[in-house]
C-alpha positions as a printed NumPy array, in Angstrom:
array([[-167.831,  -52.01 ,   73.752],
       [-171.39 ,  -50.928,   74.558],
       [-172.007,  -50.791,   70.803],
       [-171.681,  -54.59 ,   70.703],
       [-173.483,  -55.34 ,   73.96 ],
       [-176.52 ,  -53.07 ,   73.578],
       [-179.201,  -53.01 ,   70.913],
       [-178.458,  -49.521,   69.557],
       [-179.834,  -48.159,   66.283],
       [-178.104,  -50.144,   63.526],
       [-178.937,  -47.736,   60.73 ],
       [-177.625,  -44.832,   62.779],
       [-174.441,  -46.783,   63.448],
       [-173.897,  -47.4  ,   59.731],
       [-174.698,  -43.799,   58.748],
       [-172.381,  -42.431,   61.436],
       [-169.322,  -44.316,   60.272],
       [-169.915,  -44.27 ,   56.54 ],
       [-170.382,  -40.503,   56.582],
       [-167.593,  -39.805,   59.046],
       [-164.931,  -37.751,   57.28 ],
       [-162.209,  -38.579,   59.808],
       [-161.583,  -41.948,   58.097],
       [-161.012,  -44.071,   61.246],
       [-158.744,  -47.124,   61.24 ],
       [-161.213,  -50.001,   60.81 ],
       [-158.64 ,  -52.651,   61.657],
       [-157.413,  -50.92 ,   64.797],
       [-156.549,  -53.303,   67.671],
       [-159.047,  -52.827,   70.52 ],
       [-157.832,  -55.146,   73.277],
       [-154.786,  -56.951,   74.682],
       [-155.553,  -60.057,   72.627],
       [-155.115,  -58.099,   69.422],
       [-158.782,  -58.267,   68.418],
       [-160.152,  -55.663,   66.036],
       [-163.725,  -54.39 ,   65.746],
       [-164.59 ,  -57.151,   63.275],
       [-163.623,  -59.786,   65.864],
       [-165.912,  -58.206,   68.439],
       [-168.85 ,  -57.813,   66.081],
       [-168.604,  -61.491,   65.045],
       [-168.099,  -62.782,   68.591],
       [-171.161,  -60.936,   69.947],
       [-173.274,  -61.97 ,   66.963],
       [-173.87 ,  -58.401,   65.697],
       [-174.383,  -59.223,   62.02 ],
       [-175.43 ,  -55.701,   61.029],
       [-172.362,  -54.17 ,   62.662],
       [-170.215,  -56.775,   60.939],
       [-171.666,  -55.851,   57.547],
       [-171.173,  -52.137,   58.286],
       [-167.534,  -52.659,   59.255],
       [-166.821,  -54.632,   56.085],
       [-168.629,  -51.962,   54.028],
       [-166.408,  -49.312,   55.571],
       [-163.256,  -51.262,   54.734],
       [-162.597,  -53.608,   57.669],
       [-160.458,  -56.605,   56.734],
       [-162.357,  -59.938,   56.87 ],
       [-159.094,  -61.804,   57.366],
       [-157.877,  -59.64 ,   60.265],
       [-155.993,  -61.751,   62.833],
       [-155.498,  -61.234,   66.559],
       [-152.323,  -62.056,   68.515],
       [-153.075,  -65.795,   68.259],
       [-153.715,  -65.41 ,   64.52 ],
       [-157.392,  -66.169,   65.051],
       [-159.952,  -64.89 ,   62.572],
       [-163.31 ,  -63.312,   63.386],
       [-164.997,  -66.591,   62.396],
       [-162.896,  -68.498,   64.927],
       [-163.853,  -65.975,   67.589],
       [-167.501,  -66.543,   66.667],
       [-167.47 ,  -70.282,   67.432],
       [-165.472,  -69.78 ,   70.64 ],
       [-168.507,  -68.186,   72.317],
       [-172.228,  -68.873,   72.575],
       [-173.628,  -65.496,   71.511],
       [-174.312,  -66.472,   67.894],
       [-176.038,  -69.63 ,   69.119],
       [-178.248,  -67.669,   71.499],
       [-179.117,  -65.173,   68.742],
       [-179.324,  -67.832,   65.987],
       [-177.195,  -65.745,   63.617],
       [-174.296,  -68.088,   62.859],
       [-175.548,  -68.981,   59.37 ],
       [-175.477,  -65.39 ,   57.962],
       [-172.182,  -64.654,   59.73 ],
       [-170.649,  -67.81 ,   58.212],
       [-171.88 ,  -66.712,   54.802],
       [-170.284,  -63.279,   55.289],
       [-166.941,  -64.712,   56.487],
       [-166.888,  -67.763,   54.189],
       [-163.586,  -66.726,   52.593],
       [-161.786,  -67.096,   55.948],
       [-162.919,  -70.669,   56.655],
       [-159.693,  -72.376,   55.557],
       [-157.351,  -70.158,   57.595],
       [-155.454,  -71.594,   60.59 ],
       [-154.324,  -69.915,   63.817],
       [-150.916,  -69.862,   65.51 ],
       [-151.509,  -73.362,   66.89 ],
       [-152.376,  -74.765,   63.482],
       [-156.057,  -75.034,   64.331],
       [-158.966,  -74.44 ,   61.983],
       [-162.47 ,  -73.288,   62.807],
       [-163.379,  -77.007,   63.089],
       [-160.821,  -77.432,   65.871],
       [-162.361,  -74.496,   67.719],
       [-165.887,  -75.885,   67.391],
       [-164.677,  -79.173,   68.887],
       [-162.93 ,  -77.258,   71.692],
       [-166.125,  -75.336,   72.466],
       [-167.913,  -78.672,   72.866],
       [-165.435,  -79.499,   75.631],
       [-167.237,  -77.224,   78.106],
       [-170.696,  -77.907,   79.522],
       [-171.88 ,  -74.415,   78.649],
       [-170.679,  -74.745,   75.068],
       [-171.969,  -78.194,   74.065],
       [-175.278,  -77.001,   72.586],
       [-173.611,  -74.046,   70.848],
       [-170.918,  -76.28 ,   69.325],
       [-173.511,  -78.739,   68.002],
       [-175.455,  -75.804,   66.521],
       [-172.334,  -74.397,   64.831],
       [-171.342,  -77.813,   63.497],
       [-174.826,  -78.444,   62.119],
       [-174.825,  -75.07 ,   60.285],
       [-171.3  ,  -75.729,   59.045],
       [-172.186,  -79.196,   57.746],
       [-175.318,  -77.999,   55.992],
       [-173.649,  -74.887,   54.549],
       [-170.913,  -76.8  ,   52.706],
       [-173.078,  -79.886,   52.034],
       [-170.138,  -82.326,   52.035],
       [-168.1  ,  -80.235,   49.571],
       [-165.189,  -79.583,   51.934],
       [-161.625,  -80.485,   51.065],
       [-160.379,  -83.508,   52.974],
       [-157.079,  -81.763,   53.647],
       [-158.942,  -79.036,   55.528],
       [-161.194,  -81.436,   57.469],
       [-158.203,  -83.52 ,   58.615],
       [-155.9  ,  -80.548,   59.205],
       [-153.616,  -81.278,   62.175],
       [-152.619,  -78.724,   64.801],
       [-149.181,  -78.454,   66.438],
       [-149.997,  -81.507,   68.593],
       [-150.897,  -83.531,   65.532],
       [-154.597,  -83.57 ,   66.474],
       [-157.275,  -83.098,   63.888],
       [-160.721,  -81.894,   64.917],
       [-161.866,  -85.508,   65.333],
       [-159.15 ,  -86.132,   67.942],
       [-160.432,  -83.196,   69.992],
       [-164.082,  -84.225,   69.671],
       [-163.235,  -87.758,   70.835],
       [-161.089,  -86.51 ,   73.704],
       [-163.997,  -84.419,   74.99 ],
       [-166.494,  -87.277,   74.401],
       [-168.589,  -85.144,   72.03 ],
       [-170.411,  -87.804,   70.039],
       [-172.531,  -85.343,   68.018],
       [-169.47 ,  -83.361,   66.851],
       [-167.61 ,  -86.577,   65.991],
       [-170.543,  -87.808,   63.903],
       [-170.713,  -84.501,   61.992],
       [-166.953,  -84.55 ,   61.334],
       [-167.138,  -88.107,   60.036],
       [-170.033,  -87.171,   57.754],
       [-168.027,  -84.327,   56.159],
       [-165.064,  -86.634,   55.561],
       [-162.905,  -86.691,   58.701],
       [-160.664,  -89.752,   58.918],
       [-159.957,  -91.988,   61.895],
       [-156.655,  -92.973,   60.293],
       [-154.791,  -89.8  ,   61.312],
       [-152.027,  -90.224,   63.891],
       [-151.139,  -87.343,   66.195],
       [-147.652,  -86.629,   67.53 ],
       [-148.116,  -89.287,   70.225],
       [-148.857,  -91.88 ,   67.551],
       [-152.518,  -92.139,   68.556],
       [-155.641,  -92.358,   66.449],
       [-158.787,  -90.478,   67.42 ],
       [-160.241,  -93.616,   69.037],
       [-157.127,  -93.988,   71.215],
       [-157.717,  -90.644,   72.972],
       [-161.309,  -91.447,   73.954],
       [-161.757,  -91.741,   77.756],
       [-162.305,  -95.307,   78.93 ],
       [-165.87 ,  -94.553,   80.053],
       [-166.953,  -93.802,   76.452],
       [-164.648,  -96.118,   74.547],
       [-167.289,  -98.637,   73.44 ],
       [-169.611,  -95.922,   72.095],
       [-166.908,  -94.189,   70.072],
       [-165.307,  -97.446,   68.953],
       [-168.568,  -98.507,   67.321],
       [-169.014,  -95.036,   65.846],
       [-165.506,  -94.746,   64.4  ],
       [-165.474,  -98.265,   62.985],
       [-168.919,  -98.209,   61.423],
       [-169.034,  -99.251,   57.787],
       [-170.016,  -95.804,   56.54 ],
       [-167.375,  -93.69 ,   58.235],
       [-164.13 ,  -95.562,   58.628],
       [-164.028,  -99.295,   58.043],
       [-163.262,  -99.136,   54.327],
       [-160.28 ,  -96.866,   54.853],
       [-158.857,  -99.089,   57.582],
       [-159.104, -102.089,   55.226],
       [-156.836, -100.51 ,   52.612],
       [-153.39 , -102.21 ,   52.304],
       [-151.498,  -98.953,   52.918],
       [-153.18 ,  -98.604,   56.311],
       [-152.037, -101.918,   57.806],
       [-149.714, -100.12 ,   60.205],
       [-152.603,  -97.938,   61.375],
       [-154.769, -101.03 ,   61.888],
       [-152.057, -102.604,   64.054],
       [-151.686,  -99.429,   66.095],
       [-155.459,  -99.242,   66.508],
       [-155.616, -102.841,   67.751],
       [-152.774, -102.221,   70.206],
       [-154.449,  -99.093,   71.504],
       [-157.765, -100.922,   71.831],
       [-156.119, -103.747,   73.759],
       [-154.483, -101.281,   76.143],
       [-157.812,  -99.554,   76.773],
       [-159.541, -102.89 ,   77.416],
       [-156.779, -103.831,   79.864],
       [-157.229, -100.52 ,   81.669],
       [-160.996, -101.076,   81.713],
       [-160.496, -104.563,   83.202],
       [-158.121, -103.173,   85.806],
       [-160.641, -100.484,   86.765],
       [-163.385, -103.088,   87.193],
       [-161.041, -105.237,   89.308],
       [-160.191, -102.252,   91.48 ],
       [-163.888, -101.447,   91.927],
       [-164.61 , -105.034,   93.042],
       [-161.647, -104.897,   95.42 ],
       [-162.883, -101.624,   96.9  ],
       [-166.395, -103.033,   97.38 ],
       [-164.903, -106.12 ,   99.061],
       [-162.924, -103.922,  101.443],
       [-166.062, -101.939,  102.273],
       [-167.988, -105.151,  103.071],
       [-165.099, -106.393,  105.209],
       [-165.014, -103.121,  107.121],
       [-168.777, -103.283,  107.702],
       [-168.467, -106.902,  108.916],
       [-165.61 , -105.936,  111.213],
       [-167.666, -103.082,  112.635],
       [-170.631, -105.404,  113.209],
       [-168.409, -107.939,  115.032],
       [-167.034, -105.15 ,  117.22 ],
       [-170.577, -104.132,  118.134],
       [-171.389, -107.746,  119.046],
       [-168.324, -107.91 ,  121.296],
       [-169.397, -104.68 ,  123.001],
       [-172.915, -105.99 ,  123.617],
       [-171.818, -109.464,  124.741],
       [-170.774, -108.491,  128.361],
       [-174.057, -106.653,  128.882],
       [-175.955, -109.648,  127.539],
       [-174.087, -112.029,  129.85 ],
       [-174.791, -109.703,  132.755],
       [-178.494, -109.727,  131.94 ],
       [-178.471, -113.524,  131.739],
       [-176.756, -113.682,  135.136],
       [-179.418, -111.404,  136.597],
       [-182.139, -113.624,  135.169],
       [-180.533, -116.726,  136.681],
       [-180.217, -115.01 ,  140.073],
       [-183.864, -113.957,  139.901],
       [-184.829, -117.538,  139.119],
       [-182.899, -118.824,  142.145],
       [-184.448, -116.181,  144.389],
       [-187.924, -117.221,  143.256],
       [-187.021, -120.823,  144.047],
       [-185.771, -119.743,  147.468],
       [-189.011, -117.86 ,  148.128],
       [-190.998, -120.909,  147.178],
       [-189.014, -123.051,  149.641],
       [-189.544, -120.532,  152.436],
       [-193.259, -120.455,  151.748],
       [-193.331, -124.262,  151.883],
       [-191.542, -124.31 ,  155.264],
       [-193.912, -121.669,  156.57 ],
       [-196.909, -123.695,  155.514],
       [-195.506, -126.854,  157.184],
       [-194.701, -125.036,  160.401],
       [-198.03 , -123.272,  160.661],
       [-200.297, -126.134,  159.597],
       [-202.855, -127.159,  162.39 ],
       [-202.639, -130.64 ,  163.787],
       [-205.324, -133.036,  162.507],
       [-205.508, -135.026,  165.773],
       [-203.394, -136.955,  168.158],
       [-201.097, -139.375,  166.466],
       [-200.401, -142.503,  168.418],
       [-196.884, -143.662,  168.168],
       [-196.403, -147.098,  166.718],
       [-196.142, -149.909,  169.195],
       [-192.733, -150.486,  170.769],
       [-191.421, -147.181,  169.07 ],
       [-189.645, -144.67 ,  171.242],
       [-191.418, -141.351,  171.62 ],
       [-189.477, -138.416,  170.032],
       [-190.781, -135.117,  171.328],
       [-188.152, -132.893,  169.648],
       [-188.308, -134.265,  166.051],
       [-190.125, -131.274,  164.522],
       [-187.764, -128.788,  166.124],
       [-184.755, -130.713,  164.784],
       [-186.189, -130.712,  161.237],
       [-186.789, -126.976,  161.431],
       [-183.24 , -126.344,  162.554],
       [-181.807, -128.411,  159.706],
       [-183.934, -126.644,  157.115],
       [-183.07 , -123.238,  158.573],
       [-179.346, -124.036,  158.427],
       [-179.67 , -125.23 ,  154.841],
       [-181.526, -122.114,  153.804],
       [-179.01 , -119.875,  155.57 ],
       [-176.185, -121.505,  153.618],
       [-178.116, -121.011,  150.402],
       [-178.688, -117.326,  151.272],
       [-174.985, -116.786,  151.856],
       [-174.088, -118.332,  148.5  ],
       [-176.618, -116.123,  146.724],
       [-175.245, -113.02 ,  148.444],
       [-171.698, -113.93 ,  147.416],
       [-172.796, -113.982,  143.774]])
């Protein structure tokens, strides 16, 4: 395996195996998946090793346990993208392009599947661009729309994984949106709701699909497409309704929490108001006491002659003091009770 992972001397590698008199088995299975040396050389992007193996007699059409070719293995990884060697490898393995694996999938299916992972999106777009330019629109429609065991063509897979770039490339090389899979769904019907509008416009553009859908023999497909579109719009509406309902519940919960906080603060607020009222009454009481003190301690301004024929009342001031004292004592007791 180190031969494929390390940058060893290519010329020495070729000389070693071409001149080897032991005549090794070039198509010998090397791993549990049934891959031969040609699969490994293609997968790791070792173009020189690939050429050397073919020169020595390795079979270009060798299949692993899943009946996958070396070209399929190439687009399942990112090595050829990182090394920018997919174009010469595709040229070398061109004769294996139309082969299908055990699941009925072509190399186009595998490119679309690679685009389904975040780490493989850029590689898949690179492979698809090379593929599109290499054949320059001269691909057989039967191959482009080849369906796997699930009835999916490569366009179904690209739409399912929301790969707009791959879908556009497939449409440009002749992929049809009129192919039904085993579930009776078109490519646009397998698009996730979040990307439906983007792919709906793409798949129904005048250049890539509208003319085919307008043909009389495709009326059933048009009806199925409309039904699928309606179902997706209903699901989209339901999702929006659920989102509004969830936001409403969140606002209600926040309002409920705020009301609970108000109820918790209310007793403390009432207590503070009661304290303020008591303080106000105490200040009033202090003012009254100061007034009584000032009246009691004020110096006499001179003898006051009683009015004529009025009885003299020597204990009037003392009586007034007693009445005020009693009144203030009652007020004190009421304040203490509070």
